[in-house]
Amino acid sequence: MFWKKRKKFIVDDFSFLKDYGFSMKKYSRAPDVEYVYVRNDLEIELAYYLGVLESYEQAMCFCVIISNINGRKNLLQCAEEFGADLINKLIADIKDLDADAQVPIYAQFLKDNIDVLLNYTY
């Protein structure tokens, strides 16, 4: 039940992408869910999944993957696109937070920097 409720919050947090012309596809299995927002050749994948932490504990994890015709990268590895300072701040902001607390931080980052993402020449 909790996972279903959390998944709705992910959609709500990233709903602004639809204002920029993205369509959404959803894939799910058990607690894992992936939302893929697509606009032309640009995809933003939001993965919320049951993973294993470095401490060998199971926990829900969240990541954002940016894809286009030239490949795909985890958002945290997009220093070239967004600048090292912004990515390092994002990493610091989500450090030691559980997946649920990371979701709105990632969403706000993309919302604040959507023009960079849409205008970046890969």
CSV table of C-alpha atoms in Angstrom, one decimal:
chain,number,residue,atom,x,y,z
A,1,MET,CA,0.0,0.0,0.0
A,2,PHE,CA,2.8,2.5,0.9
A,3,TRP,CA,4.5,1.9,-2.4
A,4,LYS,CA,1.4,2.7,-4.4
A,5,LYS,CA,0.9,5.9,-2.5
A,6,ARG,CA,4.6,6.9,-3.0
A,7,LYS,CA,4.4,6.2,-6.7
A,8,LYS,CA,1.6,8.7,-7.1
A,9,PHE,CA,3.8,11.3,-5.4
A,10,ILE,CA,6.5,10.7,-8.0
A,11,VAL,CA,4.0,11.4,-10.8
A,12,ASP,CA,2.8,14.5,-9.0
A,13,ASP,CA,6.4,15.8,-8.3
A,14,PHE,CA,7.4,15.4,-12.0
A,15,SER,CA,4.0,16.5,-13.5
A,16,PHE,CA,5.6,19.8,-14.7
A,17,LEU,CA,7.3,17.8,-17.5
A,18,LYS,CA,4.0,17.5,-19.2
A,19,ASP,CA,3.9,21.3,-19.4
A,20,TYR,CA,7.1,21.1,-21.6
A,21,GLY,CA,5.5,18.6,-24.0
A,22,PHE,CA,6.7,15.3,-22.5
A,23,SER,CA,4.4,12.3,-22.6
A,24,MET,CA,4.7,9.6,-20.0
A,25,LYS,CA,4.9,5.8,-20.0
A,26,LYS,CA,4.7,3.7,-16.9
A,27,TYR,CA,6.3,0.3,-16.3
A,28,SER,CA,5.9,-1.6,-13.0
A,29,ARG,CA,6.4,-4.9,-11.3
A,30,ALA,CA,5.8,-5.5,-7.6
A,31,PRO,CA,7.2,-2.5,-5.7
A,32,ASP,CA,9.4,-1.4,-8.7
A,33,VAL,CA,8.1,1.3,-11.0
A,34,GLU,CA,9.7,3.2,-13.8
A,35,TYR,CA,8.2,6.3,-15.4
A,36,VAL,CA,9.6,7.4,-18.7
A,37,TYR,CA,8.9,10.9,-19.9
A,38,VAL,CA,9.5,11.3,-23.6
A,39,ARG,CA,9.8,14.4,-25.8
A,40,ASN,CA,11.2,13.9,-29.3
A,41,ASP,CA,14.6,12.1,-28.9
A,42,LEU,CA,14.9,13.0,-25.2
A,43,GLU,CA,13.9,10.6,-22.4
A,44,ILE,CA,13.9,11.2,-18.7
A,45,GLU,CA,13.6,7.8,-16.8
A,46,LEU,CA,12.5,7.8,-13.2
A,47,ALA,CA,13.3,4.5,-11.6
A,48,TYR,CA,11.9,3.7,-8.1
A,49,TYR,CA,13.0,0.2,-7.2
A,50,LEU,CA,13.8,-2.2,-4.4
A,51,GLY,CA,17.6,-2.4,-4.2
A,52,VAL,CA,20.4,-3.4,-2.0
A,53,LEU,CA,22.4,-0.7,-0.3
A,54,GLU,CA,26.2,-0.8,0.4
A,55,SER,CA,25.3,-2.0,3.9
A,56,TYR,CA,23.6,-5.0,2.3
A,57,GLU,CA,20.2,-3.8,3.5
A,58,GLN,CA,17.2,-3.8,1.2
A,59,ALA,CA,15.7,-0.4,0.6
A,60,MET,CA,13.8,1.5,-2.0
A,61,CYS,CA,16.1,3.4,-4.3
A,62,PHE,CA,15.4,6.2,-6.8
A,63,CYS,CA,17.4,7.4,-9.8
A,64,VAL,CA,17.0,9.6,-12.8
A,65,ILE,CA,18.4,8.6,-16.2
A,66,ILE,CA,18.7,11.0,-19.1
A,67,SER,CA,18.7,9.5,-22.6
A,68,ASN,CA,18.8,10.7,-26.1
A,69,ILE,CA,20.1,9.3,-29.5
A,70,ASN,CA,23.7,9.6,-28.3
A,71,GLY,CA,23.2,7.4,-25.2
A,72,ARG,CA,22.0,7.5,-21.6
A,73,LYS,CA,23.5,8.7,-18.3
A,74,ASN,CA,22.5,8.8,-14.7
A,75,LEU,CA,21.6,12.5,-13.9
A,76,LEU,CA,24.3,12.4,-11.2
A,77,GLN,CA,26.9,11.9,-14.0
A,78,CYS,CA,25.7,14.8,-16.2
A,79,ALA,CA,28.3,17.4,-15.1
A,80,GLU,CA,29.1,18.2,-18.7
A,81,GLU,CA,25.4,19.1,-19.4
A,82,PHE,CA,24.5,20.9,-16.2
A,83,GLY,CA,27.9,22.0,-14.8
A,84,ALA,CA,29.9,20.3,-12.1
A,85,ASP,CA,28.8,22.8,-9.4
A,86,LEU,CA,25.1,22.0,-9.9
A,87,ILE,CA,25.6,18.3,-10.0
A,88,ASN,CA,27.9,18.3,-6.9
A,89,LYS,CA,25.2,20.3,-5.1
A,90,LEU,CA,22.5,17.8,-6.1
A,91,ILE,CA,24.7,14.9,-4.9
A,92,ALA,CA,25.3,16.7,-1.6
A,93,ASP,CA,21.5,17.5,-1.2
A,94,ILE,CA,20.5,13.8,-1.7
A,95,LYS,CA,23.3,12.3,0.3
A,96,ASP,CA,22.2,10.0,3.1
A,97,LEU,CA,18.5,10.6,2.3
A,98,ASP,CA,16.1,7.7,1.7
A,99,ALA,CA,14.6,7.4,-1.8
A,100,ASP,CA,11.3,9.1,-0.8
A,101,ALA,CA,13.1,12.2,0.4
A,102,GLN,CA,15.2,12.3,-2.8
A,103,VAL,CA,12.2,12.4,-5.2
A,104,PRO,CA,11.2,16.1,-4.7
A,105,ILE,CA,14.9,17.2,-4.7
A,106,TYR,CA,15.4,15.6,-8.1
A,107,ALA,CA,12.2,17.0,-9.4
A,108,GLN,CA,13.1,20.5,-8.3
A,109,PHE,CA,16.5,20.2,-9.8
A,110,LEU,CA,15.0,19.3,-13.2
A,111,LYS,CA,12.4,22.0,-12.9
A,112,ASP,CA,15.0,24.6,-12.1
A,113,ASN,CA,17.3,23.5,-14.9
A,114,ILE,CA,14.8,22.3,-17.6
A,115,ASP,CA,16.0,24.9,-20.1
A,116,VAL,CA,19.6,23.5,-19.9
A,117,LEU,CA,18.2,20.0,-20.5
A,118,LEU,CA,16.0,21.0,-23.4
A,119,ASN,CA,18.6,23.2,-25.1
A,120,TYR,CA,21.7,21.1,-24.5
A,121,THR,CA,23.3,19.8,-27.8
A,122,TYR,CA,24.5,16.3,-27.2
